[in-house]
PDB file of C-alpha atoms in Angstrom:
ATOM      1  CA  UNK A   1       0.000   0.000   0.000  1.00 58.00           C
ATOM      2  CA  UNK A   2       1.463   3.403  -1.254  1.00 76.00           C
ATOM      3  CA  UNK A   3       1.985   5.401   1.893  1.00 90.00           C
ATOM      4  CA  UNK A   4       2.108   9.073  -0.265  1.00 96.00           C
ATOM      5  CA  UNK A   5      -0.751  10.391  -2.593  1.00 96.00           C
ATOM      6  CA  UNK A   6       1.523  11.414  -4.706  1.00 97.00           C
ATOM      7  CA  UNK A   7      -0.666  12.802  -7.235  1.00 97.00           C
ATOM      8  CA  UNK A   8      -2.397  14.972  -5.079  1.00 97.00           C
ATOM      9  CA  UNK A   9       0.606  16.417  -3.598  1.00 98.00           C
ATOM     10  CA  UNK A  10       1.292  17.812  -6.847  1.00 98.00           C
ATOM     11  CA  UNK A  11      -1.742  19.137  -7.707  1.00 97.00           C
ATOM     12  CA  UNK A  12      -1.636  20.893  -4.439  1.00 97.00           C
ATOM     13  CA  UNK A  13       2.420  22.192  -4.566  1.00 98.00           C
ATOM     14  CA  UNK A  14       1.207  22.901  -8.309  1.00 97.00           C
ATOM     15  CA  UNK A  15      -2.075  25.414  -7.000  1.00 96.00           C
ATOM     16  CA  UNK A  16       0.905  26.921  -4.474  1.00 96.00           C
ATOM     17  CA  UNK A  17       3.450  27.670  -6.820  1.00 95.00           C
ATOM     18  CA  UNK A  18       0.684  29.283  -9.071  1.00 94.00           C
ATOM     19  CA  UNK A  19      -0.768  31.433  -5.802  1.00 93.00           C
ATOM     20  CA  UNK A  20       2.761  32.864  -5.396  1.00 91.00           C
ATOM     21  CA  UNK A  21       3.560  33.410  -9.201  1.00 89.00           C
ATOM     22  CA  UNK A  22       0.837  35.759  -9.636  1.00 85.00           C
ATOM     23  CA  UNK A  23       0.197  36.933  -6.010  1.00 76.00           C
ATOM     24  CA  UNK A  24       3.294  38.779  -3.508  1.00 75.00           C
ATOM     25  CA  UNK A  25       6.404  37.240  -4.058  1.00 73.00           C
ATOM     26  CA  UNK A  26       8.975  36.989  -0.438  1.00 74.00           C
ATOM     27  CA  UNK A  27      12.270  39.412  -0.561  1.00 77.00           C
ATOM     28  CA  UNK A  28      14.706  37.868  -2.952  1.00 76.00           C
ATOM     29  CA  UNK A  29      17.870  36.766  -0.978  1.00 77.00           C
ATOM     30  CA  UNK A  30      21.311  38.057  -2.289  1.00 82.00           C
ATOM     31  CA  UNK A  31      23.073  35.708  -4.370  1.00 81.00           C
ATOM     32  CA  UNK A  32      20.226  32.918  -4.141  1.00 81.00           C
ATOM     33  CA  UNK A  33      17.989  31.163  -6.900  1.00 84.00           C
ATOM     34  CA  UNK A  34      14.685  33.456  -7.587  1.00 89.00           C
ATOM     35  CA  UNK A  35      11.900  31.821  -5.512  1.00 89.00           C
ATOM     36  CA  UNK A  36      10.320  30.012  -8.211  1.00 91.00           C
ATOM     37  CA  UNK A  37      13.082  28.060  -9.204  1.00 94.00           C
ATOM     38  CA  UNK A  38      13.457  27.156  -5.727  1.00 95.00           C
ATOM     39  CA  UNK A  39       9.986  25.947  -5.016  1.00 95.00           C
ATOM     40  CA  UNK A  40      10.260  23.650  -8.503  1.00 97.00           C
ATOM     41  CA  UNK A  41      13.496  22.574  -7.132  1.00 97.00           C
ATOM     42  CA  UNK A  42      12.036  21.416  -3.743  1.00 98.00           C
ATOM     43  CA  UNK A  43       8.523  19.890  -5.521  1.00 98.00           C
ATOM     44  CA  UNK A  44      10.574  17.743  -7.689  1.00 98.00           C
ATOM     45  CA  UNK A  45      12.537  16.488  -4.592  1.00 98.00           C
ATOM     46  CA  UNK A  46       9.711  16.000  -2.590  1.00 98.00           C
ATOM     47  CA  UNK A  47       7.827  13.805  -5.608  1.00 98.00           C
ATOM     48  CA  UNK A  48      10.848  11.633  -6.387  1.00 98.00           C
ATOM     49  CA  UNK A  49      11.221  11.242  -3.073  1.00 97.00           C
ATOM     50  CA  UNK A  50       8.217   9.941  -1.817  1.00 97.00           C
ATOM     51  CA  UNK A  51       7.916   7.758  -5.239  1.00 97.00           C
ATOM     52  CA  UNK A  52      11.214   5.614  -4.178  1.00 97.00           C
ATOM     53  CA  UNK A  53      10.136   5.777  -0.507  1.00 96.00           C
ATOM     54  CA  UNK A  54       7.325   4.197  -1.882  1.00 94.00           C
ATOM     55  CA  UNK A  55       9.463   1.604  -4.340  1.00 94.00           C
ATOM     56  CA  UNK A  56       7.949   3.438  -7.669  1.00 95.00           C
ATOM     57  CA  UNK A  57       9.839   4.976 -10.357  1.00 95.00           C
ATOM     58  CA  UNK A  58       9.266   8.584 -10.169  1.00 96.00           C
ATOM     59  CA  UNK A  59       7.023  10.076 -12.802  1.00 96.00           C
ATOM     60  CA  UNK A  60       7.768  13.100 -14.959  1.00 96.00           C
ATOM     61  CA  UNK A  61       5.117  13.594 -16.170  1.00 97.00           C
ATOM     62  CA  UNK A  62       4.343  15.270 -13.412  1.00 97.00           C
ATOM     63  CA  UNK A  63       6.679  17.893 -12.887  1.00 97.00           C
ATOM     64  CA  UNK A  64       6.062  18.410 -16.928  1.00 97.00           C
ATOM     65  CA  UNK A  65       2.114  18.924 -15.775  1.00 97.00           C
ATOM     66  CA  UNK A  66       3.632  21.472 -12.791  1.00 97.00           C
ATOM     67  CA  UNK A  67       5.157  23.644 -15.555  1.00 96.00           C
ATOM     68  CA  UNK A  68       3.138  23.528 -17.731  1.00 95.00           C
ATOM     69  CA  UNK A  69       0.181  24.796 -15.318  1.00 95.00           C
ATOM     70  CA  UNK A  70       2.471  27.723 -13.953  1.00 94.00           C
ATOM     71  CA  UNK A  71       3.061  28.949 -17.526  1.00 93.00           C
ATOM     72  CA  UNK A  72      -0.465  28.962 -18.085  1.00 91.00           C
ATOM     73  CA  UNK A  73      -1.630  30.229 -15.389  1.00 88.00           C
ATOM     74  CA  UNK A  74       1.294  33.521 -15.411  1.00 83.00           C
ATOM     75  CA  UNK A  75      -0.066  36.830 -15.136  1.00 71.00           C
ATOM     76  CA  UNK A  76      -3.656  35.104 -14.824  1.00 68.00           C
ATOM     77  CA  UNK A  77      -6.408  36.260 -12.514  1.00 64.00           C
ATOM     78  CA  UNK A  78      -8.671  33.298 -13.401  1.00 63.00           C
ATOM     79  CA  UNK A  79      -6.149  30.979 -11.394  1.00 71.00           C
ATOM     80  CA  UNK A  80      -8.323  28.926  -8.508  1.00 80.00           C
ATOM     81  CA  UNK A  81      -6.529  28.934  -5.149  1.00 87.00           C
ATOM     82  CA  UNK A  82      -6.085  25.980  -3.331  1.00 93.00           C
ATOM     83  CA  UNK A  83      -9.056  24.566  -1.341  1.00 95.00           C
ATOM     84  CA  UNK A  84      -8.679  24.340   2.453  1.00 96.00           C
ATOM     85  CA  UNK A  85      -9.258  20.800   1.969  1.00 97.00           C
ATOM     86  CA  UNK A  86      -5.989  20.470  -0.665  1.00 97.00           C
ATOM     87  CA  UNK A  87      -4.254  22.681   1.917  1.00 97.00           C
ATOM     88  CA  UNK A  88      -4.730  20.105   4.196  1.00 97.00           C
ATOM     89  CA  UNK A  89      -4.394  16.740   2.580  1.00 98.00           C
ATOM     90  CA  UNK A  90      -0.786  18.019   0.725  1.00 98.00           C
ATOM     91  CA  UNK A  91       0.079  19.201   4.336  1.00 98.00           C
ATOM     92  CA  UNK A  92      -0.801  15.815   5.836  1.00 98.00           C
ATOM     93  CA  UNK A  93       1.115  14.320   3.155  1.00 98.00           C
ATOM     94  CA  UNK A  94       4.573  15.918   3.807  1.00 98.00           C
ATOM     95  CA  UNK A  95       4.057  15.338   7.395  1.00 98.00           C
ATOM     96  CA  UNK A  96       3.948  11.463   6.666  1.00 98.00           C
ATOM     97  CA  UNK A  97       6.840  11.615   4.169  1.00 98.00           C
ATOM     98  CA  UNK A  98       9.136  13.536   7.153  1.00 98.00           C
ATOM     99  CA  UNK A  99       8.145  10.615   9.488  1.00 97.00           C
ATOM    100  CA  UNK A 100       9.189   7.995   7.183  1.00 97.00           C
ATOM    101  CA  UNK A 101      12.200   9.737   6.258  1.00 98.00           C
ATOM    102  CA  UNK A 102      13.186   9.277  10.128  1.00 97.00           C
ATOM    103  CA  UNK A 103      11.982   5.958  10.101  1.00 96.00           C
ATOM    104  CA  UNK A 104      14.115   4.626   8.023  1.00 95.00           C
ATOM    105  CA  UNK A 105      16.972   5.174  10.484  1.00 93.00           C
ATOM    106  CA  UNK A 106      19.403   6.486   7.389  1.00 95.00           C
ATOM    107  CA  UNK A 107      20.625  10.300   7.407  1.00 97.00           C
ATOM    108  CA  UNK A 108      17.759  12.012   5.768  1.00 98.00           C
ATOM    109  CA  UNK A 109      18.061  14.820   6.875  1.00 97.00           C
ATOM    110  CA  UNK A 110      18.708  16.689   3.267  1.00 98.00           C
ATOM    111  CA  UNK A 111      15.345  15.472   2.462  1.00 98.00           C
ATOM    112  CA  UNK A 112      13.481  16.493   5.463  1.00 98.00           C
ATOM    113  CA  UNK A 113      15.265  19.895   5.145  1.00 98.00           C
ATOM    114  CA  UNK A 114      13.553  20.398   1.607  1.00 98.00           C
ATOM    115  CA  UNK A 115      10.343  19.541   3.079  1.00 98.00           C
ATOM    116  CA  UNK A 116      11.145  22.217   6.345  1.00 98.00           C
ATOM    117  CA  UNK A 117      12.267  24.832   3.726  1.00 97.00           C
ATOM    118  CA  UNK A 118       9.050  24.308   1.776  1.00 98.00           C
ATOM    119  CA  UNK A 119       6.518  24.705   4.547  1.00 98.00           C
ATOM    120  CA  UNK A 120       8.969  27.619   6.084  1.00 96.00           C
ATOM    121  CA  UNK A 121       7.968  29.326   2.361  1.00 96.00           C
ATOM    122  CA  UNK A 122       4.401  28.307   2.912  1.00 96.00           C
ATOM    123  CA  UNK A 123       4.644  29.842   6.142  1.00 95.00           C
ATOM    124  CA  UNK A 124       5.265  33.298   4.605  1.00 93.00           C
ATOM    125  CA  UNK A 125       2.365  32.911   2.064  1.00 93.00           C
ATOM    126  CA  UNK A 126      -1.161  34.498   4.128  1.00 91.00           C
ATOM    127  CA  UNK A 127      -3.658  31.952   2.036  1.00 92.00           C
ATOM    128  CA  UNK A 128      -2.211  28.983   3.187  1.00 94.00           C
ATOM    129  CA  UNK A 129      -0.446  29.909   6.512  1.00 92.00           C
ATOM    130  CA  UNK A 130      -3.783  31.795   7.882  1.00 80.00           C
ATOM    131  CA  UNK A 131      -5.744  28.560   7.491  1.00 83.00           C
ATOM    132  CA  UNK A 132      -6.722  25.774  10.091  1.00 91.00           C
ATOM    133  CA  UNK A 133      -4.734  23.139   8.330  1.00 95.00           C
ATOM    134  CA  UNK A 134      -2.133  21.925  10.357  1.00 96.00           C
ATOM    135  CA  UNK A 135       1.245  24.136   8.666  1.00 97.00           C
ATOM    136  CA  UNK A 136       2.274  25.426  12.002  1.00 96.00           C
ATOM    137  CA  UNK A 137       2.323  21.729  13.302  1.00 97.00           C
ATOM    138  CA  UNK A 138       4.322  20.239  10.418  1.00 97.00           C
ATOM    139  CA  UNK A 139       7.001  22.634  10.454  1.00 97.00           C
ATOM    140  CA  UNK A 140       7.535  21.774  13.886  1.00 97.00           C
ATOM    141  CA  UNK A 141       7.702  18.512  13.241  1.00 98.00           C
ATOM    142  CA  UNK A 142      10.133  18.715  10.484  1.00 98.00           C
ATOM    143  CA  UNK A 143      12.526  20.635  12.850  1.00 98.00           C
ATOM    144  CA  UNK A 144      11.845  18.489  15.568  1.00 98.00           C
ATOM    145  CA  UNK A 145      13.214  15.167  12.821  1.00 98.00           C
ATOM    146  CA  UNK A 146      15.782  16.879  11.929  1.00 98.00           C
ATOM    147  CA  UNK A 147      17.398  17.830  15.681  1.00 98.00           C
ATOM    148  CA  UNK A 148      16.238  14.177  17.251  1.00 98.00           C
ATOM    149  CA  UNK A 149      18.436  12.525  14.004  1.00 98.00           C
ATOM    150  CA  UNK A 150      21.273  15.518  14.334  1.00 98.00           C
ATOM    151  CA  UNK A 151      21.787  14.132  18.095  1.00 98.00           C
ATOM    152  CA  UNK A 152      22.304  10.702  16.785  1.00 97.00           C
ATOM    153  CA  UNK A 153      24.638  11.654  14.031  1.00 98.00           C
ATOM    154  CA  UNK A 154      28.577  10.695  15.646  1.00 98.00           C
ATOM    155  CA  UNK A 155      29.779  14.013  15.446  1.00 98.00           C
ATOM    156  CA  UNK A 156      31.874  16.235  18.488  1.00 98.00           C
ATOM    157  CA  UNK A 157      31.459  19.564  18.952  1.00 98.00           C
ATOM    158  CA  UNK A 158      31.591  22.099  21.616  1.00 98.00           C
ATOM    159  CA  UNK A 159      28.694  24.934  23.224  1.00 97.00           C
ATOM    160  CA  UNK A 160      30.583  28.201  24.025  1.00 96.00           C
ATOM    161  CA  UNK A 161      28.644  30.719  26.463  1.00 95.00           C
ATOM    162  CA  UNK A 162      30.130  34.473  26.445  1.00 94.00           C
ATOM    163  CA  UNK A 163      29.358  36.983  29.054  1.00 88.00           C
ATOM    164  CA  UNK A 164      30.322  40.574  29.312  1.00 60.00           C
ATOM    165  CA  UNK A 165      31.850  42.629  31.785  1.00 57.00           C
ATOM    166  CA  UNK A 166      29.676  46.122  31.089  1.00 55.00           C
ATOM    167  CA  UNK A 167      26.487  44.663  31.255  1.00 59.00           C
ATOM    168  CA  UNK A 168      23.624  42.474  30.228  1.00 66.00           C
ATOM    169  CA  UNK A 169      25.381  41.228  27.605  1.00 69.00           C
ATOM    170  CA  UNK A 170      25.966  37.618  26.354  1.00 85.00           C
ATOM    171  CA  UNK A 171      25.949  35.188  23.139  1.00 91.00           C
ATOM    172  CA  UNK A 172      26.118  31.436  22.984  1.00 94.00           C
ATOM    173  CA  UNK A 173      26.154  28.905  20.125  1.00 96.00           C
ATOM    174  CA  UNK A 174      27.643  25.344  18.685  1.00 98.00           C
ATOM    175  CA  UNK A 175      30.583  25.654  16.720  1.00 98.00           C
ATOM    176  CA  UNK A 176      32.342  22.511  15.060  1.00 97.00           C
ATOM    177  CA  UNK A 177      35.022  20.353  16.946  1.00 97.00           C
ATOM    178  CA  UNK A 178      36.667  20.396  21.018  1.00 96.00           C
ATOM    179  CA  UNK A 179      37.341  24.107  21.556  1.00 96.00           C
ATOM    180  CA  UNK A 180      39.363  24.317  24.622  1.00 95.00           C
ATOM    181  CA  UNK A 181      41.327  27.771  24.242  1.00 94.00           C
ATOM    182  CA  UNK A 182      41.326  31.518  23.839  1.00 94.00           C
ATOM    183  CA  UNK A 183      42.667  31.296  20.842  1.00 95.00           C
ATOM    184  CA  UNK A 184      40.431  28.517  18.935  1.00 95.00           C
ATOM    185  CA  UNK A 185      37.404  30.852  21.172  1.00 95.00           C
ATOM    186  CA  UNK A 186      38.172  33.914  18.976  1.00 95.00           C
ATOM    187  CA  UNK A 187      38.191  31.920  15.757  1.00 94.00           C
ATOM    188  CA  UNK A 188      34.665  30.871  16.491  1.00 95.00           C
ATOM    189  CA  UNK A 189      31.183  32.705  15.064  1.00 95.00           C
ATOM    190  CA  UNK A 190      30.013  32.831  18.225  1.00 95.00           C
ATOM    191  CA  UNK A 191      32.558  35.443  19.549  1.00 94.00           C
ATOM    192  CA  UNK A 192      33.212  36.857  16.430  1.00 94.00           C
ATOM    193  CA  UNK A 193      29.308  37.892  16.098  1.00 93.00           C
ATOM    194  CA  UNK A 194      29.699  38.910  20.003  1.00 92.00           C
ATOM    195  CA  UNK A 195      32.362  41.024  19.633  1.00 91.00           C
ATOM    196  CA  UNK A 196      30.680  42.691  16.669  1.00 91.00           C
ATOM    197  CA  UNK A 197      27.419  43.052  17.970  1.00 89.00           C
ATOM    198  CA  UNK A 198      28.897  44.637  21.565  1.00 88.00           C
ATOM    199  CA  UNK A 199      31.884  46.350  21.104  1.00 87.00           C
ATOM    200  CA  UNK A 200      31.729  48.301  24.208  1.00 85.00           C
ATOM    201  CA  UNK A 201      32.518  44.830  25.944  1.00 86.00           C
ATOM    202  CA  UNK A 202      36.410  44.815  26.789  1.00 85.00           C
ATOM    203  CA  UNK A 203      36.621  41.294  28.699  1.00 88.00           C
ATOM    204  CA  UNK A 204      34.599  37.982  27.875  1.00 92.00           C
ATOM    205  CA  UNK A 205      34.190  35.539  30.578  1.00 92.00           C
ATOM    206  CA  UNK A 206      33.937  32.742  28.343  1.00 94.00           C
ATOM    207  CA  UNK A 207      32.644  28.917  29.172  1.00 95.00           C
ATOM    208  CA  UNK A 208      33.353  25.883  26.618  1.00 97.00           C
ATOM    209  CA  UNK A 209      31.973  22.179  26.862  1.00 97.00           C
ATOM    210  CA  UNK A 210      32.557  19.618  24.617  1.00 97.00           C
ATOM    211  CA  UNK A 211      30.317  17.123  23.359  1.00 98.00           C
ATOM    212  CA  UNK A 212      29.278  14.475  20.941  1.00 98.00           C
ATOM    213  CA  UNK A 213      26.287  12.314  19.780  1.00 97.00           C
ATOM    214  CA  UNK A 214      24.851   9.503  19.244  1.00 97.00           C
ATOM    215  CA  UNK A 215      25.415   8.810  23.096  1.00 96.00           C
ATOM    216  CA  UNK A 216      29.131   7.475  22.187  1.00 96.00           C
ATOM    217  CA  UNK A 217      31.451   7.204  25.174  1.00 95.00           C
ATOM    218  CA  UNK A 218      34.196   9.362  24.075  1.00 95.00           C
ATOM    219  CA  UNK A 219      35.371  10.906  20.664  1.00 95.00           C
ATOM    220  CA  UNK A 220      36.466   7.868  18.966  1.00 95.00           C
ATOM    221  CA  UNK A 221      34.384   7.060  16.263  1.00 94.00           C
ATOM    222  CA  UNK A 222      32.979  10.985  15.353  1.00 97.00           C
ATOM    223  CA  UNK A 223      33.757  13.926  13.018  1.00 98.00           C
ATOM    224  CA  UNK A 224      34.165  17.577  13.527  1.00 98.00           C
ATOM    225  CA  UNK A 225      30.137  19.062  13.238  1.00 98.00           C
ATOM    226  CA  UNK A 226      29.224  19.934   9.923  1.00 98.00           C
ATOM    227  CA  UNK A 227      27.864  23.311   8.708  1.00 97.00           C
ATOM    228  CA  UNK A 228      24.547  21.629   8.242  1.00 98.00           C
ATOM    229  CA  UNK A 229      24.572  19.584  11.901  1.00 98.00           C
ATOM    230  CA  UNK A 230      25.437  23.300  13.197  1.00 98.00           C
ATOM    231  CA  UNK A 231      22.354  25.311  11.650  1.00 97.00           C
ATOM    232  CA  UNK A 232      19.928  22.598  12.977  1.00 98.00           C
ATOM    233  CA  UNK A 233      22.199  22.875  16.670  1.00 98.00           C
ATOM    234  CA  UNK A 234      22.255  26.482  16.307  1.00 97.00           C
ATOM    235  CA  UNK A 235      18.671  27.132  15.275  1.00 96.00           C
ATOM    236  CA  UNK A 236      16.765  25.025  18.720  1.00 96.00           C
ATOM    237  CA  UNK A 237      19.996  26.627  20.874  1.00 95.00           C
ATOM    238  CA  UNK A 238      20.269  25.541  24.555  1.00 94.00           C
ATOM    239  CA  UNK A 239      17.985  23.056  23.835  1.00 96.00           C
ATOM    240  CA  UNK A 240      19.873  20.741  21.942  1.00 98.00           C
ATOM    241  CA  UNK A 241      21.716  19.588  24.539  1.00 97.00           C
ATOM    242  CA  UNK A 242      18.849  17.798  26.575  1.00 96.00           C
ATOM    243  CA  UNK A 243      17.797  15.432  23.228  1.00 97.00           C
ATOM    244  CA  UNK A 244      18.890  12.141  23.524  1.00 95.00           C
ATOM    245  CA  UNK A 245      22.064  10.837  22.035  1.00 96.00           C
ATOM    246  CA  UNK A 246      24.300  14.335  23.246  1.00 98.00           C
ATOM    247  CA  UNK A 247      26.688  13.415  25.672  1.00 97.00           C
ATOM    248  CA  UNK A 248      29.205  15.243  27.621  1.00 97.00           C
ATOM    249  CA  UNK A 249      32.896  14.954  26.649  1.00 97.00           C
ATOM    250  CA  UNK A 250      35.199  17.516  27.935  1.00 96.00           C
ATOM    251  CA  UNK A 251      35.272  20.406  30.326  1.00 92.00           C
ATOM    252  CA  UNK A 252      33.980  22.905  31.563  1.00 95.00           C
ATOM    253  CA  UNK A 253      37.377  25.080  30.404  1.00 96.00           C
ATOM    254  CA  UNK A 254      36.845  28.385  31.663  1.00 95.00           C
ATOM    255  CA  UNK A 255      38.795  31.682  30.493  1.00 94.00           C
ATOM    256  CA  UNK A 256      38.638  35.605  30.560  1.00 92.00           C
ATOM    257  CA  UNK A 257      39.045  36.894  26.667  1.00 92.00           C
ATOM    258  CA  UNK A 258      39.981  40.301  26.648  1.00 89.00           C
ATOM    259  CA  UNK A 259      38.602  41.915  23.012  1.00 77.00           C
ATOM    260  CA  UNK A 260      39.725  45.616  23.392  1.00 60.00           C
ATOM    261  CA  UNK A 261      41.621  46.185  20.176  1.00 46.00           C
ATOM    262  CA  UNK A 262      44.904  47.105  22.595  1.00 34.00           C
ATOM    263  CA  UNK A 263      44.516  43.888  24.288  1.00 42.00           C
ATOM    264  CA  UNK A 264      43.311  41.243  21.267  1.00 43.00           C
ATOM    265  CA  UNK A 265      46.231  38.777  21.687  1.00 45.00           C
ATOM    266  CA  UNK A 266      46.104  38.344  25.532  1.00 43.00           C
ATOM    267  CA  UNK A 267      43.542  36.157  27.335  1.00 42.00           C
ATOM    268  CA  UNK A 268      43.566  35.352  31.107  1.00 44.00           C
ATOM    269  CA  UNK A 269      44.549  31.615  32.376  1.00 47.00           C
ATOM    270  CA  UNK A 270      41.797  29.204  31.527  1.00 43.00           C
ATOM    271  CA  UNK A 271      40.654  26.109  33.984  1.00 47.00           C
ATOM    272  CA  UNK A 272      40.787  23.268  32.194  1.00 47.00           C
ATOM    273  CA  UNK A 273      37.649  20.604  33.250  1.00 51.00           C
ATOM    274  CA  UNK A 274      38.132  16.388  33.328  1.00 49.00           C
ATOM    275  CA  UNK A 275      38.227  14.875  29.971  1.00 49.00           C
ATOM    276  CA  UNK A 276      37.056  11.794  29.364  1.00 48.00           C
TER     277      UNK A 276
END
């Protein structure tokens, strides 16, 4: 039994894509593919995907039928929006294709990000994200896949905490690998954002804790974090830490970072934590 309508999920990512051709388009990033390209991009994913999740051959005939309508339909006012009932059974549809994504206990997480990209573009889109038809929930599911199979992913990397010395001031974030000392600190996004963002701040008091997933025992076995493990780490924040599978490595290693331009290169004496 096919677990996808596939079908209808292209009628209804067909009806979208038309509502935001001739309708408001979103701010078009710097340097990025224009939105429409990007929403055929993820479609086609999305259909091939859930056709070999499925064991079919994917059909192209349907992404032939997807441009086909858009062209048609460009610069029409005659286009039909999609009924709440469409909204809900393609929504319902990409909710079951993140869940067996995860199931399958393989790294999909490239594939449940299209599907999280997709509904965060829906999400900007009043028609479809004012509607009672579940969006809100299936974004948050497709975040929550992708953090619970990020924390089983064998990869080490450290949280850095930063607080300032003039102030409420203070940053935090993931960054890739066992960070340990001023140095390697200052390298990082997370104090180079800090030190941008308060530059009135002349010392850091600076906490780092190493970690790694997939509940392994010590850092044998993993792989410096990935861009893409930190965005999903970086985007939940704090949080990330309590899922299942991140474990405690290293530390705490504790330091003073002074960032006044006279005083860049020196750094108080850090406390170094038990490693395991």
């Amino acid at each position: 039994m096919n677990r996808f309508n596939i079908p209808l999920v292209a009628e209804g990512l067909t009806a979208y894509a038309i509502e935001r051709q001739n309708g408001f388009e979103r701010h078009q990033l710097e340097d990025a593919p224009p939105w429409r390209e990007q929403r055929r991009l993820w479609t086609d994913a999305i259909l091939q995907g859930m056709a070999r999740l499925d064991g079919l051959a994917p059909d192209p005939k349907l992404m032939e039928q997807f441009d086909r309508e858009l062209k048609q339909a460009s610069g029409s006012a005659a286009a039909v929006p999609a009924s709440l009932q469409l909204q809900r059974e393609t929504i319902q549809n990409l909710r079951n294709f993140v869940t067996a994504l995860e199931d399958t206990g393989d790294d999909r997480r490239c594939q449940v990000n299209v599907v999280r990209e997709l509904l965060e573009d829906i999400a900007s889109h009043l028609p479809w994200a004012g509607k009672n038809n579940r969006l809100d929930l299936a974004r948050d599911e497709a975040e929550r896949s992708l953090v619970r199979m990020t924390a089983q992913m064998p990869i080490r990397f450290t949280h850095i905490a930063l607080g300032g010395d003039t102030g409420p001031h203070w940053a935090n974030g993931f960054v890739s690998g066992s960070v340990t000392d001023a140095e390697a600190v200052k390298q990082s996004p997370v104090y180079q954002e800090a030190v941008r963002d308060y530059p009135e701040v002349g010392n850091w008091a600076t906490l780092c804790v190493g970690y790694v997933g997939r509940g392994l025992p010590s850092a044998l076995g993993t792989v410096d974090a990935s861009d893409f493990d930190l965005e999903i780490m970086n985007r939940i924040g704090d949080r990330f830490l309590d899922e299942p599978g991140v474990r405690w490595l290293s530390g705490p290693y504790q330091m003073t970072i002074a960032a006044l331009a006279e005083s860049l290169d020196e750094s108080a004496p850090f406390q170094m934590g038990h490693t395991m």
